[in-house]
Short mmCIF file of C-alpha atoms in Angstrom, two decimals:
data_model
loop_
_atom_site.label_atom_id
_atom_site.label_comp_id
_atom_site.label_asym_id
_atom_site.label_seq_id
_atom_site.Cartn_x
_atom_site.Cartn_y
_atom_site.Cartn_z
CA MET A 142 0.00 0.00 0.00
CA VAL A 143 1.35 3.43 -0.93
CA ASN A 144 2.36 5.56 2.02
CA LYS A 145 0.87 9.03 1.52
CA SER A 146 2.75 10.54 4.44
CA THR A 147 4.84 13.62 3.71
CA ASP A 148 7.83 11.53 4.84
CA PHE A 149 7.41 9.21 1.85
CA ILE A 150 9.61 10.11 -1.15
CA ALA A 151 7.78 8.75 -4.18
CA SER A 152 10.62 9.48 -6.60
CA LEU A 153 13.07 7.46 -4.51
CA ALA A 154 10.60 4.58 -4.37
CA LYS A 155 10.27 4.64 -8.15
CA GLY A 156 14.03 4.66 -8.59
CA LEU A 157 14.36 1.63 -6.36
CA GLN A 158 11.64 -0.12 -8.36
CA VAL A 159 13.67 0.43 -11.51
CA ILE A 160 16.85 -0.94 -9.93
CA GLU A 161 15.00 -4.04 -8.74
CA CYS A 162 13.63 -4.83 -12.21
CA PHE A 163 17.13 -5.78 -13.39
CA SER A 164 17.94 -9.45 -12.85
CA ALA A 165 20.08 -12.32 -14.10
CA ASP A 166 17.35 -13.07 -16.65
CA HIS A 167 17.05 -9.40 -17.65
CA PRO A 168 20.47 -7.76 -17.26
CA ARG A 169 19.82 -5.25 -20.07
CA LEU A 170 16.58 -3.28 -20.34
CA SER A 171 15.20 -0.65 -22.67
CA ILE A 172 13.09 2.19 -21.34
CA SER A 173 9.93 0.45 -22.51
CA GLU A 174 10.93 -2.83 -20.88
CA ALA A 175 11.71 -1.10 -17.59
CA ALA A 176 8.37 0.71 -17.69
CA GLU A 177 6.51 -2.53 -18.35
CA SER A 178 8.37 -4.41 -15.62
CA THR A 179 7.79 -1.76 -12.95
CA GLY A 180 4.35 -0.55 -13.99
CA LEU A 181 5.67 3.01 -14.23
CA ASP A 182 4.86 5.21 -17.19
CA ARG A 183 7.55 5.45 -19.84
CA ALA A 184 8.56 9.03 -19.01
CA THR A 185 9.11 8.20 -15.34
CA ALA A 186 11.07 5.05 -16.16
CA ARG A 187 13.22 7.08 -18.57
CA ARG A 188 14.04 9.71 -15.94
CA CYS A 189 14.95 7.07 -13.39
CA LEU A 190 17.20 5.21 -15.82
CA LEU A 191 18.94 8.36 -17.02
CA THR A 192 19.50 9.40 -13.41
CA LEU A 193 21.10 6.03 -12.66
CA HIS A 194 23.26 6.46 -15.74
CA ARG A 195 24.36 9.96 -14.77
CA LEU A 196 25.29 8.81 -11.25
CA GLY A 197 27.31 5.88 -12.59
CA TYR A 198 24.93 3.13 -11.51
CA ALA A 199 24.00 2.13 -15.06
CA ASP A 200 25.60 1.99 -18.50
CA TYR A 201 23.60 3.19 -21.51
CA ASP A 202 24.36 2.38 -25.15
CA GLY A 203 21.61 4.54 -26.59
CA LYS A 204 18.97 1.83 -26.38
CA PHE A 205 19.65 -0.48 -23.47
CA PHE A 206 20.59 0.18 -19.85
CA GLN A 207 22.68 -2.18 -17.75
CA LEU A 208 23.62 -1.84 -14.08
CA THR A 209 27.28 -1.22 -13.30
CA PRO A 210 29.28 -2.73 -10.41
CA ARG A 211 28.76 0.59 -8.59
CA VAL A 212 25.24 -0.53 -7.69
CA MET A 213 26.78 -3.25 -5.52
CA ARG A 214 27.75 -0.51 -3.07
CA LEU A 215 24.09 -0.32 -2.07
CA GLY A 216 23.75 -3.99 -1.22
CA MET A 217 27.25 -4.61 0.08
CA GLY A 218 26.97 -1.63 2.39
CA ALA A 219 23.85 -3.13 3.92
CA LEU A 220 25.48 -6.54 4.26
CA ALA A 221 28.57 -5.03 5.84
CA ALA A 222 26.39 -3.26 8.41
CA LEU A 223 24.91 -6.56 9.56
CA PRO A 224 26.78 -8.15 12.48
CA LEU A 225 25.82 -11.68 11.39
CA PRO A 226 28.35 -12.05 8.52
CA HIS A 227 31.22 -10.94 10.74
CA ILE A 228 30.24 -13.38 13.46
CA VAL A 229 29.73 -16.44 11.27
CA GLN A 230 32.62 -16.07 8.81
CA PRO A 231 35.36 -17.50 11.10
CA TRP A 232 33.09 -20.42 11.95
CA LEU A 233 32.46 -21.06 8.24
CA ASP A 234 36.18 -20.94 7.46
CA GLN A 235 36.95 -23.47 10.17
CA LEU A 236 34.03 -25.75 9.23
CA SER A 237 34.93 -25.68 5.55
CA ASP A 238 38.53 -26.62 6.30
CA GLN A 239 37.34 -29.42 8.57
CA ILE A 240 34.92 -31.10 6.15
CA GLY A 241 36.65 -30.16 2.91
CA GLN A 242 33.48 -28.66 1.40
CA SER A 243 32.15 -25.17 0.78
CA THR A 244 29.87 -23.74 3.46
CA SER A 245 27.46 -20.81 3.42
CA VAL A 246 25.06 -18.81 5.57
CA SER A 247 21.97 -17.09 4.17
CA ILE A 248 18.78 -15.32 5.16
CA LEU A 249 15.33 -15.21 3.57
CA ASP A 250 14.24 -12.24 1.47
CA GLU A 251 10.72 -12.69 0.09
CA THR A 252 10.92 -15.75 -2.21
CA GLU A 253 14.72 -15.91 -2.34
CA ILE A 254 17.65 -16.62 -0.10
CA VAL A 255 20.48 -14.09 0.12
CA TYR A 256 23.99 -15.31 0.85
CA LEU A 257 25.55 -13.40 3.76
CA ALA A 258 28.80 -15.31 4.17
CA ARG A 259 30.61 -18.12 2.38
CA ALA A 260 33.75 -20.21 2.67
CA ALA A 261 34.57 -21.84 -0.66
CA GLN A 262 36.62 -25.03 -0.92
CA ARG A 263 35.74 -26.19 -4.40
CA ARG A 264 33.26 -25.16 -7.03
CA VAL A 265 30.41 -27.61 -7.49
CA MET A 266 27.88 -25.23 -9.06
CA SER A 267 28.04 -23.81 -12.57
CA ILE A 268 27.46 -20.34 -11.12
CA GLY A 269 29.77 -18.62 -8.68
CA LEU A 270 28.31 -17.77 -5.29
CA MET A 271 29.36 -14.94 -3.01
CA PRO A 272 27.82 -12.72 -0.32
CA GLY A 273 24.86 -11.01 -1.95
CA SER A 274 24.09 -13.88 -4.35
CA ARG A 275 20.46 -14.95 -4.53
CA LEU A 276 18.75 -18.26 -5.27
CA PRO A 277 15.11 -19.41 -5.10
CA ALA A 278 14.13 -20.41 -1.59
CA HIS A 279 11.74 -23.24 -2.43
CA CYS A 280 14.33 -25.49 -4.14
CA THR A 281 17.44 -24.82 -2.03
CA SER A 282 18.39 -26.47 1.24
CA MET A 283 18.84 -23.19 3.12
CA GLY A 284 15.62 -21.86 1.62
CA ARG A 285 13.64 -24.83 2.88
CA ILE A 286 15.15 -24.43 6.33
CA LEU A 287 14.13 -20.78 6.44
CA LEU A 288 10.66 -21.44 5.00
CA ALA A 289 10.13 -24.25 7.51
CA ALA A 290 10.88 -21.78 10.31
CA LEU A 291 7.93 -19.62 9.27
CA PRO A 292 4.34 -20.21 10.40
CA GLU A 293 2.80 -22.68 7.98
CA GLU A 294 0.40 -20.22 6.34
CA GLU A 295 3.15 -17.66 5.89
CA ALA A 296 5.39 -20.29 4.29
CA ARG A 297 2.54 -21.31 1.98
CA ALA A 298 2.04 -17.70 0.92
CA VAL A 299 5.73 -17.42 0.02
CA ILE A 300 5.55 -20.65 -2.00
CA GLU A 301 2.49 -19.41 -3.86
CA ARG A 302 4.32 -16.18 -4.78
CA SER A 303 7.38 -18.10 -5.99
CA ASP A 304 8.29 -19.00 -9.55
CA LEU A 305 8.09 -22.79 -9.27
CA SER A 306 9.38 -23.49 -12.77
CA PRO A 307 11.57 -26.62 -12.45
CA ARG A 308 15.30 -25.89 -12.44
CA THR A 309 16.08 -29.58 -13.12
CA PRO A 310 14.02 -32.74 -13.75
CA ARG A 311 14.32 -33.44 -10.02
CA SER A 312 12.89 -30.09 -8.88
CA LEU A 313 9.68 -30.10 -6.88
CA SER A 314 7.17 -27.76 -8.51
CA ASP A 315 3.89 -28.70 -6.84
CA PRO A 316 3.11 -26.40 -3.87
CA GLU A 317 1.63 -29.23 -1.83
CA GLU A 318 4.71 -31.41 -2.36
CA ILE A 319 6.92 -28.54 -1.23
CA MET A 320 4.76 -27.93 1.84
CA THR A 321 5.00 -31.64 2.69
CA ARG A 322 8.77 -31.43 2.40
CA LEU A 323 8.79 -28.37 4.69
CA ALA A 324 6.88 -30.36 7.31
CA GLN A 325 9.57 -33.04 7.07
CA VAL A 326 12.27 -30.39 7.51
CA ARG A 327 10.55 -29.07 10.65
CA ALA A 328 10.38 -32.56 12.09
CA GLU A 329 13.95 -33.57 11.28
CA GLY A 330 15.72 -30.25 11.85
CA TYR A 331 17.66 -30.35 8.59
CA ALA A 332 17.04 -30.17 4.84
CA VAL A 333 18.68 -32.14 2.03
CA ILE A 334 18.41 -31.07 -1.59
CA ASP A 335 19.29 -33.72 -4.15
CA GLN A 336 19.95 -32.07 -7.54
CA GLU A 337 16.86 -29.83 -7.46
CA ILE A 338 18.73 -26.57 -7.98
CA GLU A 339 21.34 -27.99 -10.35
CA LEU A 340 22.11 -31.48 -11.65
CA GLY A 341 25.14 -32.95 -9.97
CA LEU A 342 24.72 -30.90 -6.79
CA ARG A 343 23.52 -31.97 -3.36
CA SER A 344 23.35 -29.79 -0.28
CA LEU A 345 22.55 -30.12 3.40
CA ALA A 346 21.32 -27.23 5.56
CA ILE A 347 20.36 -26.61 9.18
CA PRO A 348 18.90 -23.58 10.99
CA LEU A 349 21.02 -21.15 12.98
CA TYR A 350 19.43 -19.98 16.23
CA ASN A 351 20.21 -16.96 18.35
CA SER A 352 20.46 -17.10 22.13
CA ALA A 353 16.69 -16.59 22.39
CA GLY A 354 16.02 -19.69 20.29
CA ARG A 355 14.84 -17.81 17.20
CA VAL A 356 15.94 -18.91 13.70
CA VAL A 357 18.02 -16.04 12.32
CA ALA A 358 19.71 -17.71 9.33
CA ALA A 359 20.51 -21.02 7.67
CA LEU A 360 23.84 -22.83 7.35
CA ASN A 361 24.64 -25.29 4.58
CA THR A 362 27.30 -27.24 2.80
CA GLY A 363 27.17 -28.27 -0.85
CA PHE A 364 28.92 -31.11 -2.61
CA ALA A 365 28.92 -33.08 -5.84
CA ALA A 366 26.29 -35.78 -6.16
CA THR A 367 28.05 -39.15 -6.23
CA GLN A 368 26.94 -42.75 -5.95
CA ASP A 369 26.49 -42.29 -2.20
CA GLY A 370 22.90 -41.39 -1.39
CA PRO A 371 21.54 -38.51 0.69
CA GLU A 372 21.53 -40.72 3.81
CA THR A 373 25.32 -41.03 3.65
CA VAL A 374 25.60 -37.26 3.26
CA VAL A 375 23.55 -36.69 6.40
CA ALA A 376 25.56 -39.20 8.43
CA GLU A 377 28.87 -37.62 7.38
CA PHE A 378 28.15 -33.90 7.40
CA LEU A 379 25.28 -33.29 9.83
CA PRO A 380 27.32 -33.78 13.05
CA PRO A 381 29.93 -31.09 12.25
CA LEU A 382 27.20 -28.70 11.14
CA LEU A 383 25.33 -29.25 14.39
CA LYS A 384 28.48 -28.45 16.38
CA VAL A 385 28.69 -25.10 14.63
CA GLN A 386 24.99 -24.55 15.24
CA ALA A 387 25.47 -25.13 18.97
CA GLY A 388 28.49 -22.83 19.12
CA LEU A 389 26.85 -19.99 17.23
CA ARG A 390 23.69 -20.21 19.34
CA ARG A 391 25.69 -18.82 22.24
CA VAL A 392 26.94 -15.77 20.33
CA LEU A 393 24.32 -14.79 17.75
CA PRO A 394 22.24 -11.74 18.70
#
């Protein structure tokens, strides 16, 4: 709902809308495409895009606009201001060295997870991941942990807003199937994804609690899918993840 208070700056809100319409699927946008994506009129979209260009946040070739690395200052500044990444990074580094696999911590943002911290051992995904990277929540191990921590109806609402297009032949795309899987995650306290986000990739995630017992983030490790099944993965990697969970519970705000 639009805030009509005098404290609400409509032009800033429109500019942020334009920034958010860029994505991995739409890295370059014309004025018309930006207007259609945001629901703004063409003149407003044009002014916003030209302002971003003038300030160095977007390149412009005369037809298409594309965000520049400068825009990362906005997101990275916010991440840097969060205490969580600074607290968990040493724990991730130690855990990753111990198990020989990459580890990550993320939070939920609408229908996606946002990586806050990462310790990379080896690359098992075709895309590179770093703090600030985003992935769909419904088909990732950390996403299912964070969705399972929500009240059931709230989790269902997030699933219904999500793009459930299958990422691989193994991806769950039926909302009821995903909700059933979330119930399993709540009961077991961990989530395993077997090649749903990318073929050849498995991952295991657990919740991170603060000292008050509230879920504040998710921790995972990812590894190549081999002949060993998910049960072997849980037996090998869940204990060291749980040790980190217990340690961080004493220090997370």
